[in-house]
Short mmCIF file of C-alpha atoms in Angstrom, two decimals:
data_model
loop_
_atom_site.label_atom_id
_atom_site.label_comp_id
_atom_site.label_asym_id
_atom_site.label_seq_id
_atom_site.Cartn_x
_atom_site.Cartn_y
_atom_site.Cartn_z
CA MET O 1 74.81 -10.20 3.25
CA LYS O 2 71.38 -8.38 3.35
CA LEU O 3 68.50 -10.42 4.92
CA MET O 4 64.93 -9.65 5.77
CA GLY O 5 64.35 -9.38 9.21
CA ALA O 6 62.07 -12.63 9.36
CA GLU O 7 65.06 -14.33 7.64
CA ILE O 8 67.65 -13.00 9.91
CA LEU O 9 65.30 -14.41 12.89
CA VAL O 10 65.13 -17.80 11.17
CA GLU O 11 69.05 -17.79 10.68
CA CYS O 12 69.58 -17.04 14.33
CA LEU O 13 67.31 -19.54 15.42
CA LYS O 14 69.60 -22.01 13.48
CA GLU O 15 72.66 -20.56 14.98
CA GLN O 16 71.41 -21.38 18.62
CA GLY O 17 70.89 -25.14 17.43
CA VAL O 18 67.20 -24.63 17.26
CA THR O 19 65.38 -27.74 15.07
CA THR O 20 61.63 -27.49 16.16
CA VAL O 21 59.56 -24.72 17.04
CA PHE O 22 55.97 -24.80 18.09
CA GLY O 23 53.23 -22.35 17.55
CA TYR O 24 50.19 -21.02 15.75
CA PRO O 25 50.39 -18.31 12.55
CA GLY O 26 48.44 -15.38 12.07
CA GLY O 27 48.72 -12.00 10.52
CA THR O 28 51.53 -10.13 12.08
CA VAL O 29 54.02 -13.12 11.98
CA LEU O 30 53.29 -14.32 8.18
CA ASP O 31 56.70 -13.11 7.27
CA ILE O 32 58.31 -15.33 9.96
CA TYR O 33 56.17 -18.20 8.75
CA ASP O 34 57.11 -17.69 5.20
CA ALA O 35 60.80 -17.53 6.02
CA LEU O 36 60.43 -20.87 7.89
CA TYR O 37 58.58 -22.13 4.95
CA ARG O 38 61.47 -21.26 2.53
CA ASP O 39 64.36 -22.21 4.67
CA GLY O 40 62.60 -25.45 5.41
CA LYS O 41 65.48 -26.47 8.02
CA ILE O 42 63.34 -25.85 11.11
CA GLU O 43 60.42 -28.06 12.18
CA HIS O 44 57.30 -26.28 13.19
CA VAL O 45 54.70 -27.79 15.24
CA ILE O 46 51.18 -26.27 15.04
CA THR O 47 49.09 -26.99 17.98
CA SER O 48 45.43 -26.43 18.56
CA HIS O 49 45.89 -23.40 20.85
CA GLU O 50 48.76 -21.05 21.50
CA GLN O 51 48.69 -22.24 25.01
CA GLY O 52 49.32 -25.71 24.06
CA ALA O 53 52.29 -24.69 21.98
CA ALA O 54 53.71 -22.75 24.84
CA HIS O 55 53.67 -25.82 27.34
CA ALA O 56 55.05 -27.94 24.34
CA ALA O 57 58.15 -25.62 24.34
CA ASP O 58 58.42 -26.05 27.95
CA GLY O 59 58.14 -29.87 27.79
CA TRP O 60 60.89 -29.91 25.07
CA ALA O 61 63.14 -27.55 27.24
CA ARG O 62 62.73 -29.82 30.34
CA VAL O 63 63.52 -33.25 28.72
CA THR O 64 66.48 -31.75 26.55
CA GLY O 65 67.94 -29.36 28.69
CA LYS O 66 67.97 -26.99 25.73
CA THR O 67 65.93 -23.76 24.87
CA GLY O 68 62.26 -24.33 23.86
CA VAL O 69 60.85 -21.97 21.21
CA VAL O 70 57.17 -21.03 20.73
CA ILE O 71 55.91 -18.46 17.98
CA ALA O 72 52.59 -16.65 18.12
CA THR O 73 50.77 -13.81 16.45
CA SER O 74 49.75 -10.49 18.15
CA GLY O 75 46.85 -9.81 20.30
CA PRO O 76 45.22 -12.82 21.64
CA GLY O 77 47.56 -15.03 20.09
CA ALA O 78 50.51 -13.35 22.13
CA THR O 79 47.97 -13.53 25.27
CA ASN O 80 47.37 -16.93 24.95
CA LEU O 81 50.84 -17.56 25.75
CA VAL O 82 50.96 -15.84 29.02
CA THR O 83 50.02 -19.08 31.26
CA GLY O 84 52.55 -21.11 29.70
CA ILE O 85 55.35 -18.33 29.91
CA ALA O 86 54.33 -18.06 33.59
CA THR O 87 54.55 -21.75 34.10
CA ALA O 88 58.14 -21.81 32.65
CA TYR O 89 58.97 -18.85 34.71
CA MET O 90 58.02 -20.42 37.99
CA ASP O 91 59.73 -23.63 37.26
CA SER O 92 62.84 -22.10 35.83
CA VAL O 93 62.57 -23.53 32.38
CA PRO O 94 64.58 -21.89 29.38
CA VAL O 95 62.02 -20.86 26.49
CA VAL O 96 62.18 -18.19 24.10
CA ALA O 97 58.64 -16.74 23.08
CA ILE O 98 58.45 -14.88 19.66
CA THR O 99 55.49 -12.83 18.98
CA GLY O 100 54.53 -10.24 16.34
CA ASN O 101 53.01 -7.14 16.70
CA VAL O 102 51.21 -4.48 14.45
CA GLY O 103 53.66 -2.12 12.38
CA ALA O 104 55.43 0.86 13.84
CA ALA O 105 52.80 3.14 12.08
CA MET O 106 49.96 1.47 13.73
CA LEU O 107 51.64 0.87 17.16
CA GLY O 108 49.91 2.68 20.15
CA ARG O 109 46.75 3.36 18.10
CA ASP O 110 44.47 0.38 19.41
CA SER O 111 44.98 -1.28 15.76
CA PHE O 112 43.54 -4.80 15.21
CA GLN O 113 45.04 -7.17 17.39
CA GLU O 114 47.39 -5.04 19.10
CA ILE O 115 48.20 -5.63 22.71
CA ASP O 116 51.19 -4.34 24.73
CA ILE O 117 52.63 -8.00 25.29
CA PHE O 118 56.07 -6.46 26.36
CA GLY O 119 54.12 -4.69 29.38
CA ILE O 120 52.13 -7.86 30.11
CA THR O 121 54.94 -10.34 30.45
CA LEU O 122 57.35 -8.31 32.32
CA PRO O 123 56.63 -9.72 35.59
CA ILE O 124 56.71 -13.44 34.05
CA THR O 125 59.85 -13.06 32.22
CA LYS O 126 63.60 -13.08 32.94
CA HIS O 127 63.68 -10.46 30.24
CA ASN O 128 61.75 -9.31 27.42
CA TYR O 129 62.18 -7.22 24.16
CA ILE O 130 60.18 -5.17 21.52
CA VAL O 131 62.23 -4.86 18.54
CA LYS O 132 61.49 -1.58 16.56
CA ASP O 133 64.68 -1.69 14.28
CA VAL O 134 65.69 -4.58 12.23
CA LYS O 135 69.50 -3.71 12.71
CA GLU O 136 68.91 -4.78 16.30
CA LEU O 137 67.13 -8.15 15.90
CA ALA O 138 70.03 -10.43 15.46
CA SER O 139 71.71 -9.12 18.51
CA VAL O 140 68.40 -9.52 20.54
CA VAL O 141 67.77 -13.05 19.66
CA ARG O 142 71.14 -14.02 20.48
CA GLU O 143 70.88 -12.22 23.72
CA ALA O 144 67.46 -13.74 24.56
CA PHE O 145 68.85 -17.15 24.21
CA LEU O 146 71.92 -16.32 26.49
CA ILE O 147 69.74 -14.79 29.23
CA ALA O 148 67.27 -17.83 29.15
CA ASN O 149 69.99 -20.25 29.90
CA SER O 150 72.24 -18.26 32.15
CA GLY O 151 71.94 -18.41 35.89
CA ARG O 152 68.64 -19.36 36.89
CA LYS O 153 67.18 -20.31 33.86
CA GLY O 154 63.60 -18.88 32.75
CA PRO O 155 61.60 -17.48 29.64
CA VAL O 156 62.52 -14.71 27.69
CA LEU O 157 59.97 -13.06 25.11
CA ILE O 158 60.83 -11.16 21.81
CA ASP O 159 58.21 -9.20 20.36
CA ILE O 160 58.80 -8.00 16.82
CA LEU O 161 57.10 -5.29 14.78
CA LYS O 162 55.57 -6.44 11.72
CA ASN O 163 57.50 -3.93 9.59
CA VAL O 164 60.95 -5.14 11.09
CA GLN O 165 60.13 -8.46 9.67
CA SER O 166 60.05 -7.54 6.12
CA GLU O 167 62.73 -4.83 6.41
CA LYS O 168 66.18 -5.49 5.47
CA ALA O 169 69.67 -5.46 7.49
CA ASP O 170 73.07 -6.93 7.13
CA TYR O 171 73.36 -10.35 8.63
CA VAL O 172 76.84 -11.63 9.74
CA PRO O 173 76.59 -15.35 11.15
CA GLN O 174 78.07 -15.82 14.72
CA LYS O 175 78.58 -18.78 16.76
CA PRO O 176 76.41 -19.01 19.68
CA VAL O 177 77.73 -17.78 22.92
CA TYR O 178 77.14 -20.02 25.85
CA PRO O 179 76.80 -19.24 29.52
CA ARG O 180 79.74 -20.02 31.95
CA ALA O 181 79.31 -20.97 35.37
CA LYS O 182 80.85 -18.35 37.93
CA ALA O 183 83.27 -19.56 40.58
CA VAL O 184 81.78 -20.59 43.89
CA PRO O 185 83.12 -18.39 46.69
CA PRO O 186 85.70 -20.82 48.35
CA ARG O 187 85.25 -19.34 51.68
CA ALA O 188 81.52 -20.07 51.56
CA LEU O 189 82.10 -23.58 50.75
CA GLU O 190 84.73 -23.94 53.43
CA SER O 191 82.34 -22.78 56.27
CA ALA O 192 79.66 -25.18 54.60
CA ALA O 193 81.98 -28.16 54.73
CA GLN O 194 82.93 -27.44 58.31
CA ALA O 195 79.47 -27.35 59.36
CA ILE O 196 78.56 -30.44 57.49
CA ALA O 197 81.58 -32.52 58.78
CA GLN O 198 80.48 -31.40 62.31
CA ALA O 199 76.80 -32.74 61.89
CA GLN O 200 75.80 -35.93 63.16
CA ARG O 201 72.60 -36.22 61.46
CA PRO O 202 72.96 -34.36 58.13
CA LEU O 203 69.88 -34.55 55.56
CA ILE O 204 70.19 -33.47 51.88
CA MET O 205 67.31 -31.71 50.10
CA ALA O 206 67.54 -31.96 46.41
CA GLY O 207 65.34 -29.38 44.19
CA GLY O 208 64.85 -28.77 40.65
CA GLY O 209 68.18 -26.97 40.58
CA VAL O 210 70.16 -29.94 40.73
CA ILE O 211 68.36 -31.23 37.21
CA ALA O 212 68.70 -27.75 35.84
CA ALA O 213 72.56 -27.66 36.47
CA GLU O 214 72.93 -31.29 35.39
CA ALA O 215 74.32 -32.06 38.52
CA ALA O 216 72.44 -35.37 39.38
CA ASN O 217 75.85 -37.59 39.27
CA GLU O 218 77.46 -34.90 41.74
CA LEU O 219 74.45 -35.13 44.19
CA ARG O 220 74.89 -38.77 44.20
CA ALA O 221 78.54 -38.68 44.96
CA LEU O 222 78.13 -36.33 47.77
CA ALA O 223 75.19 -38.35 49.46
CA GLU O 224 77.16 -41.60 49.22
CA ARG O 225 80.43 -39.71 50.55
CA LEU O 226 78.41 -38.63 53.52
CA ASP O 227 76.20 -41.47 53.86
CA ALA O 228 73.30 -38.93 54.24
CA PRO O 229 69.84 -39.60 53.54
CA VAL O 230 68.17 -37.53 50.69
CA VAL O 231 64.58 -36.45 50.20
CA SER O 232 63.35 -34.60 47.41
CA THR O 233 61.15 -31.53 46.45
CA LEU O 234 58.44 -32.22 43.57
CA MET O 235 60.58 -30.32 41.24
CA GLY O 236 63.57 -32.43 42.40
CA LEU O 237 62.14 -35.63 41.31
CA GLY O 238 64.73 -37.50 39.30
CA ALA O 239 67.59 -35.69 40.58
CA PHE O 240 68.52 -38.80 42.86
CA PRO O 241 67.40 -42.45 41.73
CA ALA O 242 64.33 -43.51 43.70
CA SER O 243 65.55 -46.86 44.12
CA HIS O 244 68.77 -45.68 45.68
CA PRO O 245 69.06 -46.98 49.32
CA LEU O 246 69.56 -43.38 50.42
CA PHE O 247 66.53 -41.93 48.87
CA MET O 248 63.67 -41.28 51.39
CA GLY O 249 60.95 -39.80 49.13
CA MET O 250 59.37 -36.64 48.32
CA MET O 251 58.90 -34.09 51.28
CA GLY O 252 56.64 -31.24 51.78
CA MET O 253 52.85 -31.04 52.18
CA HIS O 254 52.01 -34.33 50.42
CA GLY O 255 55.34 -36.12 51.19
CA THR O 256 56.47 -39.24 52.91
CA ALA O 257 56.20 -39.46 56.75
CA THR O 258 59.80 -40.69 56.50
CA ALA O 259 60.94 -37.54 54.96
CA ALA O 260 58.80 -35.36 57.44
CA LYS O 261 60.45 -37.41 60.48
CA LEU O 262 63.70 -36.87 58.94
CA CYS O 263 63.39 -33.10 58.51
CA LEU O 264 62.52 -33.08 62.39
CA GLU O 265 65.43 -35.14 63.64
CA ALA O 266 68.33 -33.69 61.47
CA ASP O 267 70.86 -31.52 62.89
CA CYS O 268 71.85 -30.21 59.26
CA ILE O 269 69.78 -29.78 56.15
CA LEU O 270 71.78 -29.16 53.09
CA ALA O 271 69.59 -27.68 50.59
CA VAL O 272 70.70 -27.98 46.95
CA GLY O 273 69.02 -26.09 44.26
CA THR O 274 65.70 -25.50 45.99
CA ARG O 275 63.98 -22.44 46.92
CA PHE O 276 61.98 -23.71 50.22
CA SER O 277 58.75 -23.04 48.60
CA ASP O 278 55.40 -22.87 50.66
CA ARG O 279 54.80 -26.62 49.71
CA VAL O 280 58.14 -27.64 51.46
CA ALA O 281 58.69 -25.18 54.17
CA LEU O 282 55.01 -24.73 55.42
CA ASN O 283 55.94 -22.75 58.30
CA ARG O 284 59.14 -20.86 57.59
CA ASP O 285 59.76 -19.84 61.39
CA LYS O 286 59.66 -23.16 62.53
CA PHE O 287 60.89 -25.55 59.72
CA ALA O 288 64.49 -25.64 60.75
CA ALA O 289 64.42 -23.99 64.07
CA GLY O 290 67.61 -24.92 65.93
CA LYS O 291 69.23 -26.67 62.77
CA THR O 292 72.26 -25.88 60.69
CA VAL O 293 70.73 -24.89 57.44
CA ILE O 294 72.89 -24.88 54.18
CA GLN O 295 71.48 -23.40 50.96
CA ILE O 296 73.37 -23.74 47.69
CA ASP O 297 71.51 -21.84 44.98
CA ILE O 298 72.27 -20.12 41.83
CA ASP O 299 69.90 -17.32 42.48
CA ASN O 300 70.96 -14.74 45.01
CA ALA O 301 67.26 -13.69 45.83
CA GLU O 302 66.41 -17.36 46.95
CA LEU O 303 68.99 -17.34 49.64
CA GLY O 304 67.40 -17.07 52.80
CA LYS O 305 64.26 -15.64 51.33
CA ASN O 306 61.92 -18.15 52.77
CA VAL O 307 64.11 -20.10 55.62
CA PRO O 308 66.62 -18.50 57.67
CA LEU O 309 70.02 -19.84 56.81
CA THR O 310 73.15 -20.71 58.72
CA HIS O 311 75.39 -20.72 55.32
CA ALA O 312 74.42 -19.42 51.94
CA VAL O 313 76.42 -20.72 49.00
CA LEU O 314 75.81 -18.57 45.68
CA GLY O 315 76.77 -20.21 42.72
CA ASP O 316 76.23 -23.12 40.10
CA VAL O 317 75.33 -26.30 41.90
CA LYS O 318 77.33 -28.59 39.87
CA GLU O 319 80.30 -26.38 40.54
CA ALA O 320 79.54 -26.03 43.91
CA LEU O 321 79.10 -29.91 44.71
CA THR O 322 82.04 -30.75 42.57
CA THR O 323 84.34 -28.57 44.86
CA LEU O 324 82.64 -29.40 48.04
CA THR O 325 82.51 -33.41 47.90
CA PRO O 326 86.23 -33.73 48.19
CA MET O 327 86.23 -31.39 51.15
CA LEU O 328 84.05 -33.82 53.08
CA PRO O 329 85.34 -36.90 54.93
CA GLU O 330 83.97 -40.45 53.83
CA CYS O 331 82.03 -41.94 56.69
CA ARG O 332 78.97 -44.34 57.71
CA ARG O 333 76.31 -43.01 59.82
CA GLU O 334 73.77 -44.21 62.32
CA PHE O 335 71.44 -41.64 61.08
CA SER O 336 71.47 -43.28 57.42
CA ALA O 337 70.46 -46.63 59.03
CA HIS O 338 67.79 -45.04 61.06
CA ALA O 339 66.23 -43.45 58.00
CA LYS O 340 66.31 -46.87 56.00
CA GLU O 341 64.46 -48.43 58.96
CA LEU O 342 61.92 -45.56 59.17
CA LYS O 343 61.25 -45.86 55.42
CA LYS O 344 60.93 -49.79 55.67
CA ALA O 345 58.45 -49.29 58.58
CA GLU O 346 56.33 -46.85 56.54
CA LEU O 347 56.30 -49.02 53.60
CA ALA O 348 55.19 -51.95 55.94
CA ALA O 349 52.33 -50.04 57.39
CA GLN O 350 50.89 -48.55 54.21
CA LYS O 351 47.40 -49.60 53.65
CA ALA O 352 46.20 -51.51 50.29
CA PRO O 353 46.37 -49.00 47.56
CA GLU O 354 43.14 -47.61 45.99
CA LEU O 355 42.35 -47.90 42.19
CA GLY O 356 44.24 -44.81 41.09
CA HIS O 357 47.38 -45.72 43.22
CA ARG O 358 47.36 -49.25 41.86
CA ILE O 359 47.22 -48.00 38.25
CA LEU O 360 50.27 -46.03 38.94
CA ILE O 361 52.18 -48.66 40.46
CA GLU O 362 51.31 -51.01 37.64
CA ALA O 363 52.08 -48.45 34.86
CA ALA O 364 55.65 -48.06 36.45
CA LYS O 365 56.16 -51.80 36.28
CA LEU O 366 54.93 -51.97 32.87
CA ALA O 367 55.80 -48.99 30.96
CA PRO O 368 58.88 -48.86 28.65
CA LYS O 369 62.02 -48.36 30.97
CA ASP O 370 62.94 -45.13 29.30
CA ALA O 371 59.51 -43.71 29.22
CA ILE O 372 58.80 -40.07 30.37
CA VAL O 373 56.30 -39.21 32.80
CA VAL O 374 54.14 -36.00 32.56
CA THR O 375 51.56 -34.64 34.82
CA ASP O 376 48.75 -32.18 35.22
CA VAL O 377 48.15 -30.66 38.41
CA GLY O 378 46.22 -32.03 41.37
CA GLN O 379 45.55 -35.37 42.98
CA HIS O 380 46.86 -37.41 40.15
CA GLN O 381 50.00 -35.39 40.12
CA MET O 382 50.71 -36.19 43.70
CA TRP O 383 49.99 -39.79 43.51
CA THR O 384 52.05 -40.14 40.56
CA ALA O 385 54.94 -38.34 42.69
CA GLN O 386 54.28 -41.03 45.40
CA TYR O 387 53.88 -43.96 43.53
CA TYR O 388 55.67 -43.55 40.20
CA PRO O 389 59.36 -43.95 41.05
CA ILE O 390 61.36 -41.32 38.90
CA GLU O 391 64.95 -42.87 38.54
CA LYS O 392 66.71 -40.25 36.13
CA PRO O 393 66.70 -36.40 35.59
CA ARG O 394 64.48 -35.30 32.72
CA THR O 395 62.08 -37.95 32.73
CA PHE O 396 59.32 -36.11 34.76
CA CYS O 397 57.55 -33.02 33.95
CA THR O 398 55.02 -31.18 36.19
CA SER O 399 53.97 -27.80 36.84
CA GLY O 400 55.32 -27.21 40.41
CA GLY O 401 55.24 -23.40 40.89
CA LEU O 402 52.40 -22.11 38.94
CA GLY O 403 50.40 -25.43 39.46
CA THR O 404 49.07 -25.14 35.79
CA MET O 405 45.75 -27.25 35.09
CA GLY O 406 45.98 -28.23 31.34
CA TYR O 407 49.72 -28.06 31.14
CA GLY O 408 50.19 -31.87 30.80
CA LEU O 409 49.13 -32.64 27.19
CA GLY O 410 51.00 -29.87 25.53
CA ALA O 411 54.04 -30.64 27.68
CA ALA O 412 53.86 -34.25 26.83
CA ILE O 413 53.80 -33.36 23.13
CA GLY O 414 56.82 -31.39 23.34
CA ALA O 415 58.44 -34.13 25.23
CA ALA O 416 57.77 -36.76 22.80
CA LYS O 417 58.80 -34.59 19.94
CA ALA O 418 61.98 -33.87 21.22
CA THR O 419 63.04 -37.47 22.37
CA GLY O 420 60.69 -39.76 20.30
CA LYS O 421 60.26 -41.80 23.77
CA HIS O 422 57.05 -43.09 24.90
CA VAL O 423 55.41 -40.45 27.03
CA ILE O 424 52.89 -41.21 30.12
CA LEU O 425 50.63 -38.45 30.77
CA VAL O 426 48.88 -38.62 34.11
CA THR O 427 46.04 -36.19 34.20
CA GLY O 428 42.42 -35.89 35.59
CA ASP O 429 39.30 -35.22 33.94
CA GLY O 430 39.28 -31.52 35.09
CA CYS O 431 42.69 -30.83 33.69
CA PHE O 432 42.20 -32.89 30.59
CA ASN O 433 39.01 -30.79 29.74
CA MET O 434 41.00 -27.69 29.85
CA ASN O 435 43.38 -28.52 27.00
CA LEU O 436 41.84 -31.80 25.63
CA ASN O 437 42.06 -30.06 21.96
CA GLU O 438 45.70 -30.84 21.85
CA LEU O 439 45.09 -34.48 21.48
CA SER O 440 44.56 -33.71 17.61
CA THR O 441 48.06 -32.33 17.73
CA ALA O 442 49.33 -35.62 19.17
CA VAL O 443 47.39 -37.72 16.64
CA THR O 444 48.31 -35.75 13.59
CA GLN O 445 52.24 -35.93 14.88
CA GLU O 446 51.75 -39.60 15.41
CA LEU O 447 53.16 -39.26 18.95
CA PRO O 448 53.81 -42.44 21.29
CA ILE O 449 51.49 -40.52 24.21
CA THR O 450 49.76 -42.81 26.79
CA ILE O 451 47.18 -40.61 28.63
CA LEU O 452 46.20 -42.11 32.06
CA LEU O 453 43.12 -40.15 32.64
CA MET O 454 42.11 -40.50 36.35
CA ASN O 455 38.23 -39.88 35.84
CA ASN O 456 36.61 -39.12 39.24
CA HIS O 457 34.09 -36.84 37.82
CA ALA O 458 35.37 -34.20 40.25
CA LEU O 459 37.84 -31.49 40.62
CA GLY O 460 39.71 -33.85 43.07
CA MET O 461 42.37 -31.87 45.04
CA VAL O 462 39.87 -29.04 45.68
CA ARG O 463 37.10 -31.43 46.54
CA GLN O 464 39.53 -32.97 49.08
CA TRP O 465 40.07 -29.76 50.81
CA GLN O 466 36.14 -29.03 50.71
CA LYS O 467 35.78 -32.63 52.42
CA LEU O 468 38.36 -31.87 55.16
CA PHE O 469 38.03 -28.25 55.61
CA TYR O 470 34.73 -27.08 54.30
CA GLY O 471 32.15 -29.26 55.97
CA ARG O 472 31.96 -31.30 52.85
CA ARG O 473 30.10 -28.66 51.15
CA PHE O 474 31.16 -29.35 47.36
CA SER O 475 30.46 -26.22 45.71
CA GLN O 476 31.28 -26.78 42.11
CA THR O 477 33.68 -29.61 42.61
CA ASP O 478 31.42 -32.70 41.83
CA VAL O 479 31.43 -32.04 37.96
CA ARG O 480 29.85 -35.16 36.66
CA LYS O 481 30.50 -34.47 33.03
CA LYS O 482 28.82 -37.00 30.57
CA THR O 483 31.76 -37.35 28.28
CA ASP O 484 32.63 -40.77 26.94
CA TYR O 485 36.52 -40.34 26.88
CA VAL O 486 36.69 -43.73 24.79
CA LYS O 487 34.46 -42.43 22.26
CA PHE O 488 36.19 -38.82 22.34
CA ALA O 489 39.66 -40.35 21.72
CA GLU O 490 38.40 -42.53 18.79
CA SER O 491 36.72 -39.22 17.30
CA PHE O 492 40.06 -37.63 17.36
CA GLY O 493 41.77 -40.73 15.64
CA ALA O 494 43.63 -41.78 19.01
CA HIS O 495 42.89 -45.06 20.69
CA GLY O 496 40.49 -45.31 23.35
CA MET O 497 40.51 -47.83 26.47
CA ARG O 498 38.88 -47.95 29.73
CA ILE O 499 39.95 -49.36 33.25
CA THR O 500 37.15 -49.77 35.84
CA ASN O 501 38.40 -52.23 38.27
CA GLU O 502 41.71 -53.93 39.42
CA GLY O 503 41.51 -56.87 37.24
CA GLU O 504 41.55 -54.78 34.27
CA ILE O 505 44.77 -52.87 35.00
CA GLU O 506 47.45 -54.99 33.61
CA ASN O 507 45.98 -56.07 30.18
CA VAL O 508 44.63 -52.48 29.45
CA LEU O 509 48.08 -51.01 30.24
CA LYS O 510 49.83 -53.54 28.34
CA ALA O 511 47.73 -53.02 25.28
CA ALA O 512 48.30 -49.12 25.71
CA PHE O 513 52.03 -49.02 26.00
CA ALA O 514 52.43 -51.56 22.84
CA LEU O 515 50.74 -48.97 20.77
CA PRO O 516 53.10 -46.24 19.40
CA ALA O 517 50.47 -43.85 18.73
CA PRO O 518 48.09 -41.77 21.46
CA VAL O 519 46.14 -43.69 23.70
CA VAL O 520 43.64 -42.48 26.07
CA VAL O 521 42.83 -44.74 29.14
CA ASP O 522 39.62 -43.77 30.90
CA CYS O 523 40.70 -44.92 34.58
CA CYS O 524 37.20 -44.78 36.35
CA ILE O 525 38.27 -43.87 40.07
CA GLY O 526 36.33 -43.09 42.92
CA ASN O 527 35.85 -39.28 43.97
CA ASP O 528 36.75 -39.96 47.66
CA GLU O 529 40.32 -41.49 46.76
CA ASN O 530 42.46 -39.04 48.64
CA VAL O 531 46.09 -37.48 48.66
CA LEU O 532 47.59 -38.64 52.05
CA PRO O 533 49.30 -37.48 53.97
CA MET O 534 48.09 -33.83 53.84
CA ILE O 535 49.55 -30.92 55.64
CA LYS O 536 47.83 -27.60 55.77
CA PRO O 537 50.03 -24.33 55.10
CA GLY O 538 50.94 -23.08 58.37
CA GLN O 539 51.17 -26.30 60.00
CA THR O 540 54.30 -27.85 61.07
CA TYR O 541 55.55 -31.35 60.80
CA ASP O 542 55.64 -32.15 64.34
CA THR O 543 52.04 -31.09 64.84
CA ILE O 544 50.81 -33.60 62.50
CA MET O 545 53.14 -36.59 63.00
CA THR O 546 50.78 -38.10 65.88
CA GLU O 547 47.95 -37.44 63.45
CA TRP O 548 49.60 -39.30 60.70
CA GLU O 549 50.45 -42.12 63.06
CA GLU O 550 46.84 -42.60 63.92
CA LYS O 551 45.80 -42.72 60.57
#
């Protein structure tokens, strides 16, 4: 049957199982929006800004494991997606971004709202397209979804000329094609298994690739078989239960001292689905010097890119762990007992938590058990990683690679729409002010989002660096905005509450979590509450361990 291009797009989205899209209409996508309206089977969530829509599609994808979809018009609508697309690219999140562009007759003439979004997004997408022929549209959409979900997942952009959306072509329905994991080379697994079996002090490092591969159960089976302690990257939180006796916390610049010591003491590091970013392997030449290092990753470009390897295993993490685990002997190790003692000692030595930390500790106790946690970027992000235990995969969303301030509220909207569960957004006043317009979206959608706004009247993480390394010259980081966030929330139709001291935490949080609607909790904390420990890039763990212990 013959359909308009816009209708073909909608039919292809339904083929792929899309039920919800996020976006903002405009002139060059009017045919798409008309087709969505006439079809009526895909829910569209209009946000306050296209960047918020991109982050919402990202949040949807992270909590469901499915592909998020965002739609924007040409020109500024398309460019407003760029930060959200780059965020998804850095964190390997499957998103399909659909933009309109001017018609073929106007292309390349600097027409109104014309922009080369194809060229702009080349470095931040797995693949992108500009569709100039309606007969190619269906195959492009189907291929885009396959690419977004194949191998290392990521965003794909489809730019569709306006005339293509109204022109007609034959449409033949097809069932979606799903990616198939390639077999992991058996020799690579055999050599890795031999190296692990010979190790006396193996350490497992879990990254976001474990979650992307749906391999949390396989990771747990491997750790328990080996009796090996597990540490996590920021993106890997939730890949291994925080309450498990073998879990030793987050590693890296703001990780636990236990994780740092274990990285020093281990004779074998098994890195699963992680790329050894600069926030983890702070000094690539010394990070794992003299150790056996095994990396399992689906992206060949990441194998050995940041840290020299002893063994590289290219392939799907789930497939690799499923094959690897039975090849290894079951055992009980002194190293895991030692790790548990280190963790116990670190917890016993911790100082009384400051107000911001205490709020997160209590939130973890009082929040609904199936709540999803979303963060923006900065001190509050690291405090959440340190103090809020993440038990399951796909219950924690954060911008780890690009470090996008303003990510949180859009992502929280996407997560809440996808699951219907209570979402806790931990943000700072700096981040919140970047995209606070999306509070109106959350209110309109009647979403159960509790916003814990860590309000220290500062850009906390940058200010902390200025305090430690720039002689306390607080250049533009003591913000001191005069915004009353309780009144602001109420003006948008949300609920507003405030915490000013420890005695108020329990009652305020209970009241906030009891409301199935957007709530802004203005958490008034001091601007000298720091993220500790903290390692400067280029340092090694061994050079700072004594300093940590003294503090």
